[in-house]
Short mmCIF file of C-alpha atoms in Angstrom, two decimals:
data_model
loop_
_atom_site.label_atom_id
_atom_site.label_comp_id
_atom_site.label_asym_id
_atom_site.label_seq_id
_atom_site.Cartn_x
_atom_site.Cartn_y
_atom_site.Cartn_z
CA MET A 1343 -0.04 0.08 0.11
CA LYS A 1344 1.27 2.84 -1.31
CA LEU A 1345 -0.41 6.55 0.71
CA VAL A 1346 0.88 10.50 0.16
CA ARG A 1347 -0.65 13.36 0.83
CA PHE A 1348 -1.83 15.98 -1.76
CA GLY A 1349 -2.38 19.54 -1.63
CA PRO A 1350 -0.80 23.39 -1.28
CA SER A 1351 1.23 23.29 1.05
CA GLY A 1352 0.14 23.41 4.83
CA SER A 1353 -3.05 21.83 3.58
CA GLU A 1354 -2.26 18.43 2.41
CA LYS A 1355 -4.85 16.23 2.89
CA PRO A 1356 -4.58 11.93 2.76
CA GLY A 1357 -4.52 9.64 0.07
CA ILE A 1358 -3.47 6.25 -1.12
CA VAL A 1359 -2.57 4.61 -4.37
CA ALA A 1360 -5.22 3.18 -6.70
CA ALA A 1361 -3.76 0.15 -8.78
CA ASP A 1362 -4.23 2.24 -11.63
CA GLY A 1363 -1.73 5.07 -10.34
CA SER A 1364 -4.27 7.28 -9.37
CA ILE A 1365 -4.40 9.40 -6.11
CA ARG A 1366 -8.63 8.94 -4.24
CA ASP A 1367 -8.38 11.23 -1.65
CA LEU A 1368 -8.37 9.09 2.02
CA SER A 1369 -10.16 12.26 3.93
CA SER A 1370 -13.34 11.42 4.92
CA VAL A 1371 -10.97 8.02 5.77
CA VAL A 1372 -8.72 10.06 8.06
CA ASP A 1373 -7.39 13.52 8.89
CA ASP A 1374 -4.18 12.53 8.12
CA ILE A 1375 -1.28 9.75 7.71
CA SER A 1376 -0.13 9.87 11.05
CA GLY A 1377 -0.72 8.82 15.08
CA ALA A 1378 -2.63 5.65 15.46
CA VAL A 1379 -3.01 5.90 11.56
CA LEU A 1380 0.37 4.57 11.08
CA SER A 1381 -0.42 1.89 13.57
CA PRO A 1382 -1.04 -1.65 12.39
CA ALA A 1383 -4.64 -2.35 12.75
CA GLY A 1384 -5.12 1.95 11.33
CA LEU A 1385 -3.09 0.61 7.87
CA ASP A 1386 -5.39 -2.57 8.04
CA ARG A 1387 -8.73 -0.44 8.53
CA LEU A 1388 -6.99 1.30 5.37
CA ARG A 1389 -6.09 -1.73 3.51
CA ALA A 1390 -9.88 -3.18 3.29
CA ILE A 1391 -11.15 0.33 1.36
CA ASP A 1392 -11.30 -0.08 -2.36
CA PRO A 1393 -9.64 3.23 -3.69
CA THR A 1394 -11.98 3.17 -6.60
CA THR A 1395 -14.70 3.61 -4.56
CA LEU A 1396 -12.46 6.98 -3.22
CA PRO A 1397 -12.45 10.43 -5.40
CA ALA A 1398 -9.26 11.19 -7.04
CA ALA A 1399 -7.25 13.52 -6.00
CA PRO A 1400 -6.93 16.56 -8.43
CA ALA A 1401 -5.08 16.63 -11.23
CA GLY A 1402 -1.47 17.07 -10.61
CA ALA A 1403 -2.08 17.26 -7.35
CA ARG A 1404 1.30 18.91 -5.69
CA LEU A 1405 2.57 15.98 -3.57
CA GLY A 1406 4.05 16.85 0.36
CA SER A 1407 5.54 15.08 3.00
CA CYS A 1408 3.84 11.77 3.08
CA VAL A 1409 3.79 12.52 6.37
CA PRO A 1410 2.92 15.14 8.17
CA MET A 1411 5.74 16.82 10.88
CA PRO A 1412 7.11 14.57 13.28
CA TYR A 1413 7.92 14.86 16.22
CA ASN A 1414 11.66 13.63 15.89
CA PHE A 1415 13.74 13.89 12.24
CA LEU A 1416 16.63 11.93 12.72
CA ALA A 1417 19.06 10.78 10.58
CA VAL A 1418 22.02 7.87 10.66
CA GLY A 1419 25.45 9.76 9.72
CA LEU A 1420 28.71 7.72 8.17
CA ASN A 1421 26.09 4.83 7.41
CA TYR A 1422 27.85 3.33 3.33
CA ALA A 1423 31.56 2.97 4.53
CA ASP A 1424 32.38 3.65 0.87
CA HIS A 1425 30.83 7.41 0.96
CA ALA A 1426 32.90 7.37 4.71
CA ALA A 1427 36.15 7.06 2.61
CA GLU A 1428 34.75 9.55 -0.16
CA SER A 1429 33.80 11.90 3.42
CA GLY A 1430 37.67 10.98 4.42
CA MET A 1431 35.85 9.88 8.12
CA PRO A 1432 36.85 6.70 9.67
CA ILE A 1433 34.28 4.12 9.69
CA PRO A 1434 32.24 4.19 12.80
CA LYS A 1435 31.82 1.96 15.56
CA GLU A 1436 28.26 2.05 16.25
CA PRO A 1437 25.39 4.54 14.28
CA ILE A 1438 26.41 8.34 14.20
CA LEU A 1439 23.10 10.06 14.97
CA PHE A 1440 21.76 13.87 14.01
CA ASN A 1441 18.35 15.56 14.32
CA LYS A 1442 17.19 17.02 11.46
CA ALA A 1443 14.86 20.26 11.76
CA PRO A 1444 11.26 18.78 11.51
CA THR A 1445 10.85 21.77 9.95
CA SER A 1446 12.72 20.96 7.02
CA ILE A 1447 10.79 18.24 5.89
CA SER A 1448 9.21 19.08 1.70
CA GLY A 1449 7.39 17.35 -0.88
CA PRO A 1450 9.31 15.11 -3.01
CA ASP A 1451 9.12 17.65 -5.54
CA ASP A 1452 9.21 21.51 -4.10
CA ASP A 1453 11.61 23.31 -4.76
CA VAL A 1454 14.69 22.89 -2.70
CA VAL A 1455 16.14 26.88 -1.49
CA LEU A 1456 19.83 27.16 -0.89
CA LEU A 1457 20.04 29.14 3.02
CA LYS A 1458 21.19 32.42 2.28
CA ASP A 1459 25.21 32.47 2.36
CA SER A 1460 25.28 28.37 2.26
CA ALA A 1461 27.88 28.28 -0.53
CA LYS A 1462 28.29 24.42 0.30
CA SER A 1463 24.75 22.85 0.06
CA ASP A 1464 25.12 19.16 -1.29
CA TRP A 1465 22.32 16.20 -1.54
CA GLU A 1466 21.62 12.86 -0.19
CA VAL A 1467 19.77 10.22 -1.28
CA GLU A 1468 19.10 8.13 1.08
CA LEU A 1469 16.00 5.53 2.54
CA ALA A 1470 13.89 6.16 5.45
CA PHE A 1471 11.72 4.80 7.43
CA VAL A 1472 8.93 6.07 9.73
CA ILE A 1473 7.63 4.46 13.19
CA GLY A 1474 4.39 3.01 13.01
CA THR A 1475 4.03 1.93 17.27
CA GLU A 1476 5.91 3.46 20.03
CA ALA A 1477 9.34 2.23 20.31
CA PHE A 1478 11.08 2.25 23.13
CA ASN A 1479 14.58 0.07 23.72
CA VAL A 1480 13.29 -2.76 21.49
CA PRO A 1481 14.45 -5.82 21.00
CA ALA A 1482 15.93 -6.71 17.52
CA GLU A 1483 13.77 -9.59 16.90
CA LYS A 1484 11.03 -7.47 17.53
CA ALA A 1485 12.28 -3.69 15.76
CA LEU A 1486 10.47 -4.95 12.56
CA ASP A 1487 6.87 -4.67 13.77
CA HIS A 1488 7.35 -0.98 14.58
CA ILE A 1489 7.65 -0.14 11.07
CA ALA A 1490 5.36 1.49 9.28
CA GLY A 1491 6.94 2.02 6.18
CA TYR A 1492 9.26 3.32 3.92
CA CYS A 1493 10.05 6.36 1.70
CA ILE A 1494 12.91 8.46 0.16
CA CYS A 1495 14.92 10.84 1.78
CA ASN A 1496 16.82 13.68 0.16
CA ASP A 1497 19.63 14.87 3.06
CA VAL A 1498 20.16 17.95 1.23
CA SER A 1499 23.71 19.40 3.49
CA GLU A 1500 25.34 22.48 4.24
CA ARG A 1501 28.83 21.54 4.20
CA PHE A 1502 30.11 24.24 5.79
CA TRP A 1503 27.93 24.71 8.33
CA GLN A 1504 28.22 20.94 9.16
CA ILE A 1505 31.88 20.15 9.40
CA GLU A 1506 33.47 23.49 8.85
CA SER A 1507 32.85 26.71 10.92
CA THR A 1508 32.18 24.75 14.67
CA GLY A 1509 31.98 21.58 13.01
CA GLN A 1510 27.91 21.51 13.98
CA TRP A 1511 25.88 19.00 11.90
CA VAL A 1512 22.53 19.80 12.90
CA LYS A 1513 23.51 23.13 11.60
CA GLY A 1514 24.27 21.99 8.25
CA LYS A 1515 20.96 19.21 8.19
CA SER A 1516 18.32 21.61 9.07
CA GLY A 1517 17.71 23.88 6.95
CA PRO A 1518 13.66 24.58 5.16
CA THR A 1519 13.38 22.24 2.17
CA TYR A 1520 15.99 20.67 2.61
CA GLY A 1521 14.53 17.60 4.06
CA PRO A 1522 12.77 16.35 0.58
CA VAL A 1523 10.47 13.35 1.97
CA GLY A 1524 8.71 10.58 -0.29
CA PRO A 1525 6.69 10.49 -2.20
CA TRP A 1526 4.63 7.35 -1.10
CA LEU A 1527 4.42 6.00 2.63
CA VAL A 1528 5.45 2.51 1.28
CA THR A 1529 3.97 -0.08 4.06
CA GLY A 1530 6.33 -2.53 5.48
CA ASP A 1531 4.23 -5.65 3.19
CA GLU A 1532 5.42 -4.18 -0.04
CA ILE A 1533 9.64 -4.08 1.29
CA ALA A 1534 10.17 -7.87 0.84
CA ASP A 1535 13.94 -6.54 2.42
CA PRO A 1536 15.28 -2.78 3.31
CA GLN A 1537 18.54 -3.75 2.99
CA ALA A 1538 18.34 -4.81 -0.71
CA LEU A 1539 17.07 -1.77 -2.26
CA ALA A 1540 18.91 -0.25 -5.76
CA MET A 1541 19.55 4.29 -5.19
CA THR A 1542 20.33 6.82 -7.47
CA LEU A 1543 21.23 10.62 -7.37
CA ASP A 1544 21.22 12.64 -10.89
CA LEU A 1545 22.30 15.83 -10.98
CA ASN A 1546 20.96 18.00 -14.19
CA GLY A 1547 20.83 14.33 -16.40
CA ASN A 1548 24.38 12.98 -14.86
CA ARG A 1549 24.61 10.07 -12.35
CA MET A 1550 26.22 11.40 -9.26
CA GLN A 1551 24.99 8.45 -6.90
CA THR A 1552 24.66 4.55 -7.99
CA GLY A 1553 24.49 2.25 -4.22
CA SER A 1554 22.64 0.01 -2.90
CA THR A 1555 20.94 -0.67 0.88
CA GLU A 1556 22.85 -3.78 1.18
CA THR A 1557 25.57 -2.01 1.90
CA MET A 1558 24.46 -0.01 4.92
CA ILE A 1559 27.45 -0.40 7.63
CA PHE A 1560 23.87 -0.62 10.22
CA GLY A 1561 20.46 -2.05 8.78
CA VAL A 1562 17.04 -0.61 9.40
CA VAL A 1563 16.99 -3.74 12.00
CA GLU A 1564 19.58 -2.64 14.10
CA LEU A 1565 19.36 0.78 13.79
CA ILE A 1566 15.78 0.77 15.98
CA ALA A 1567 17.01 -1.47 18.33
CA TYR A 1568 20.00 1.45 18.85
CA ILE A 1569 17.91 5.01 18.67
CA SER A 1570 15.32 2.90 20.78
CA ARG A 1571 17.91 2.75 23.78
CA PHE A 1572 18.23 6.31 24.04
CA MET A 1573 14.70 8.52 23.28
CA LYS A 1574 11.75 6.66 22.69
CA LEU A 1575 10.51 6.84 19.08
CA VAL A 1576 6.64 7.62 18.39
CA PRO A 1577 4.19 6.98 15.41
CA GLY A 1578 5.04 8.75 12.68
CA ASP A 1579 8.85 9.96 13.55
CA ILE A 1580 11.60 9.70 10.62
CA ILE A 1581 14.91 8.19 11.10
CA THR A 1582 16.43 8.63 7.42
CA THR A 1583 19.48 6.49 7.21
CA GLY A 1584 22.77 7.49 4.90
CA THR A 1585 23.60 7.86 1.78
CA PRO A 1586 26.42 6.14 -0.69
CA PRO A 1587 29.02 7.46 -2.83
CA GLY A 1588 28.70 9.98 -4.68
CA VAL A 1589 27.82 13.15 -3.17
CA GLY A 1590 29.50 16.92 -4.32
CA MET A 1591 31.88 16.87 -1.11
CA GLY A 1592 33.72 13.58 -2.21
CA MET A 1593 34.13 14.91 -6.51
CA LYS A 1594 37.93 16.27 -6.94
CA PRO A 1595 37.35 19.25 -7.12
CA PRO A 1596 33.84 19.15 -5.34
CA VAL A 1597 30.27 20.30 -6.83
CA PHE A 1598 27.82 21.67 -4.55
CA LEU A 1599 24.55 22.85 -5.43
CA LYS A 1600 23.30 26.02 -7.24
CA ALA A 1601 20.82 27.82 -8.51
CA GLY A 1602 19.08 25.98 -11.81
CA ASP A 1603 20.31 22.35 -10.84
CA GLU A 1604 17.67 19.13 -11.06
CA MET A 1605 18.29 16.36 -8.39
CA VAL A 1606 16.65 13.14 -8.89
CA LEU A 1607 16.19 10.60 -6.89
CA THR A 1608 15.14 6.93 -7.11
CA VAL A 1609 14.91 4.06 -4.60
CA GLU A 1610 13.73 0.71 -5.50
CA GLY A 1611 10.02 0.03 -4.84
CA LEU A 1612 9.81 3.95 -3.37
CA GLY A 1613 9.61 5.92 -6.56
CA GLN A 1614 10.93 9.06 -7.30
CA GLN A 1615 11.93 12.39 -6.45
CA ARG A 1616 12.93 15.50 -8.59
CA GLN A 1617 13.41 19.55 -7.12
CA LYS A 1618 14.52 22.49 -8.14
CA VAL A 1619 17.02 24.37 -6.57
CA VAL A 1620 16.62 28.02 -6.61
CA ALA A 1621 18.30 30.64 -4.46
CA ALA A 1622 17.18 32.47 -1.11
#
């Protein structure tokens, strides 16, 4: 099952993708793709609906993030060994966690608006997962039970503020529009193995990133068990899991985003994002 949110920013409606690819309006059934809707019982309720009985979303409707602004938008750094190498950093012995401000979240095809004075904004195609039921001190064997589904995240990053300057990752990761999420929330039953998904990112038609979640250092199961040792995760929380090599920072010479660029991101089974880059 593929769930979406469509409509103007701040006024999105919940939707479901029908077998023919059309988006159907779920607003007569649920208020949003959040809370108890993301629980196993809530998702089963939506599975029982024939999407063709629901009204179609307006043609060409904007897609928002596939879940609304969460309590927690967490990310994992250097979670691919080859990306750590291109960044000139050692392979971590345990997951590196940081926050992206929830206000960085935007729709999958919304413009990425460069931060004022940004000189080193970069791209990162990532697999993200969304929590469906509260998770705290979760054993690894129960980890997947707490996932509602998966989606794409572009972990846009301002490298000067992240690594140089005072080197605080949250500063370089949290600008408005620096966290496109979606297009779909694909429920866990449709993803047989989250550690076997191909990933790509193109910049202006040129392939920059090609990877697979199979090369993650810490997989989805391990991440849930690890993160839930330190904090309580609640329905709707988003965890984005790291990026394969091919980011602009790692190129020789480095390449960074500029106004007029276009990014296209794919993760196998999770659809596509397309963002234009615009000046502040």
